[in-house]
Amino acid sequence: MKHLTLLLGLAVSSVSTAPTLAQSTFDRVKIEAGEMLFFSECRRCHAPDATGPSYGPQLDGVVGRKAGTVEGYQYSDALAGSGIVWTPAALRAWMEDNDGFMPGTKMRHVGIDDRTVQDFILAYLSSISD
Ligand code: HEC
């Protein structure tokens, strides 16, 4: 946790000093912080790829993917029939209030309303979506 606090502090403070910090360094810090947050907030239900068991659908490739399309995963009707694409904005709304964004899915409520935390998790999800 101390490590995470340090990383978050570095990432947050570099927002204001971004011009002096190489963008690639900043991006790497965001992805690493996002990975830690993903492991504490999402990993107990979501594998980042197909190599491990996953209670929810695996999330590699999720940014830009049509919702409800991981082959072999038994989605709820609500998610399978939603017709939405997981854009960064949709993922933010989902992280913030998944029940409000799309009622009737099988995912238990998560309420990540801190935009910085959303940013980090999005950076990580994007890094496993290329
Ligand atoms: C308690 C378990 C649990 C946690 C924690 C959880 N999820 Fe989920 N998630 C699910 C389940 C189950 C589904 C499938 C829902 C359905 O089919 O209705 C799902 C679906 C999703 C989907 C839709 C994927 C697709 O293929 O359409 C996304 C995106 C997602 N979760 C992101 C996240 C993120 C990001 C976090 C962490 C901030 C998170 N989830 C935390 C259980 C969880």
XYZ file of C-alpha atoms and ligand atoms in Angstrom:
173
model
C 0.000 0.000 0.000
C 2.896 2.322 0.757
C 4.176 1.677 -2.747
C 0.786 2.572 -4.207
C 0.557 5.785 -2.192
C 3.975 6.731 -3.489
C 2.997 6.018 -7.084
C -0.291 7.888 -6.765
C 1.535 10.831 -5.234
C 4.034 10.840 -8.070
C 1.324 10.568 -10.708
C -0.856 13.263 -9.157
C 1.985 15.694 -8.565
C 3.200 15.175 -12.109
C -0.146 16.451 -13.437
C 0.933 19.959 -12.528
C 4.563 19.461 -13.548
C 3.799 17.462 -16.690
C 5.801 19.681 -19.078
C 9.034 18.854 -17.232
C 8.317 15.144 -16.920
C 8.640 12.974 -20.005
C 5.165 12.000 -21.155
C 6.210 8.377 -21.512
C 7.286 8.275 -17.848
C 3.961 9.745 -16.795
C 2.076 7.210 -18.924
C 4.058 4.346 -17.407
C 3.315 5.551 -13.868
C -0.392 5.788 -14.695
C -0.451 2.266 -16.101
C 1.394 0.859 -13.081
C -0.865 2.653 -10.617
C -3.851 1.467 -12.662
C -2.614 -2.108 -12.521
C -2.423 -1.949 -8.717
C -5.891 -0.447 -8.522
C -7.215 -3.062 -10.933
C -5.763 -5.805 -8.737
C -7.365 -4.356 -5.613
C -10.759 -3.348 -7.100
C -11.458 -5.651 -10.061
C -9.132 -8.630 -10.126
C -11.065 -10.773 -7.656
C -13.714 -11.087 -10.364
C -11.903 -10.263 -13.616
C -8.832 -11.898 -15.122
C -6.791 -9.566 -17.316
C -6.508 -12.283 -19.963
C -7.675 -15.775 -20.897
C -4.909 -17.650 -19.038
C -6.605 -17.702 -15.618
C -10.067 -18.381 -14.201
C -12.378 -15.384 -14.230
C -15.767 -15.018 -12.533
C -16.620 -12.019 -14.692
C -15.597 -11.697 -18.351
C -11.851 -11.253 -18.930
C -10.987 -7.654 -19.646
C -8.085 -7.690 -22.112
C -9.204 -5.817 -25.227
C -12.185 -4.270 -23.429
C -11.497 -0.672 -24.498
C -13.343 -0.269 -27.803
C -15.003 -3.691 -27.548
C -18.716 -4.266 -27.991
C -20.260 -5.120 -24.607
C -21.180 -8.723 -23.883
C -18.984 -10.352 -26.524
C -16.351 -12.475 -24.729
C -16.884 -15.868 -26.310
C -18.203 -18.535 -23.950
C -19.048 -16.119 -21.127
C -22.634 -16.351 -19.817
C -23.675 -12.693 -19.717
C -26.891 -11.385 -18.216
C -29.545 -10.431 -20.776
C -29.109 -6.793 -19.727
C -25.437 -6.719 -20.682
C -25.657 -9.035 -23.686
C -28.503 -7.003 -25.188
C -27.174 -3.545 -24.340
C -25.668 -2.875 -27.762
C -23.107 -0.473 -26.297
C -19.376 -0.213 -26.995
C -16.914 0.125 -24.101
C -15.573 3.592 -24.853
C -13.509 5.325 -22.138
C -16.605 7.395 -21.247
C -18.788 4.289 -20.912
C -16.137 2.584 -18.761
C -15.957 5.634 -16.502
C -19.750 5.649 -16.048
C -19.682 1.895 -15.371
C -16.920 2.186 -12.760
C -18.709 5.082 -11.126
C -22.142 3.451 -10.855
C -22.583 0.277 -12.877
C -26.117 -0.348 -11.569
C -27.229 3.151 -12.490
C -25.508 3.035 -15.875
C -26.997 -0.339 -16.779
C -29.535 -1.870 -14.393
C -29.991 -5.632 -14.136
C -26.477 -6.963 -14.779
C -24.712 -9.628 -12.710
C -21.888 -7.329 -11.628
C -22.101 -6.289 -8.016
C -22.090 -2.542 -7.519
C -18.743 -0.774 -7.663
C -18.627 2.953 -6.976
C -15.342 4.395 -8.141
C -16.174 8.072 -8.485
C -12.661 9.505 -8.156
C -11.705 10.645 -11.665
C -8.008 10.135 -11.017
C -8.577 6.540 -9.955
C -10.768 6.058 -13.043
C -7.952 7.541 -15.159
C -5.421 5.083 -13.790
C -7.662 2.047 -14.240
C -8.497 3.224 -17.777
C -4.797 3.641 -18.567
C -4.210 0.071 -17.422
C -7.229 -1.317 -19.325
C -6.030 0.512 -22.463
C -2.567 -0.987 -22.031
C -4.060 -4.507 -22.171
C -6.362 -3.602 -25.064
C -3.844 -3.010 -27.875
C -17.722 -8.837 -7.433
C -17.260 -9.151 -8.757
C -16.877 -8.014 -9.681
C -16.059 -6.934 -9.416
C -15.364 -6.565 -8.105
C -15.947 -6.209 -10.668
N -16.678 -6.825 -11.640
Fe -16.895 -6.214 -13.564
N -18.201 -7.745 -13.949
C -18.541 -8.731 -13.054
C -19.507 -9.628 -13.663
C -20.146 -10.836 -13.000
C -19.733 -9.130 -14.969
C -20.717 -9.693 -16.004
C -22.053 -8.973 -15.772
C -23.217 -9.496 -16.582
O -23.072 -10.347 -17.473
O -24.313 -9.017 -16.284
C -18.876 -7.947 -15.116
C -18.784 -7.192 -16.281
C -17.901 -6.167 -16.482
C -17.696 -5.465 -17.740
C -18.383 -5.765 -19.063
C -17.424 -6.582 -19.938
C -17.964 -7.048 -21.251
O -17.365 -7.995 -21.799
O -18.951 -6.498 -21.758
C -16.727 -4.524 -17.527
C -16.170 -3.528 -18.529
C -16.329 -4.628 -16.127
N -17.070 -5.619 -15.513
C -15.360 -3.843 -15.542
C -15.010 -3.906 -14.188
C -13.994 -3.063 -13.589
C -13.147 -2.030 -14.340
C -13.951 -3.394 -12.261
C -13.103 -2.774 -11.178
C -13.191 -1.339 -11.048
C -14.937 -4.452 -12.046
N -15.552 -4.740 -13.239
C -15.190 -5.064 -10.822
C -18.059 -8.859 -11.763
C -17.258 -7.932 -11.099
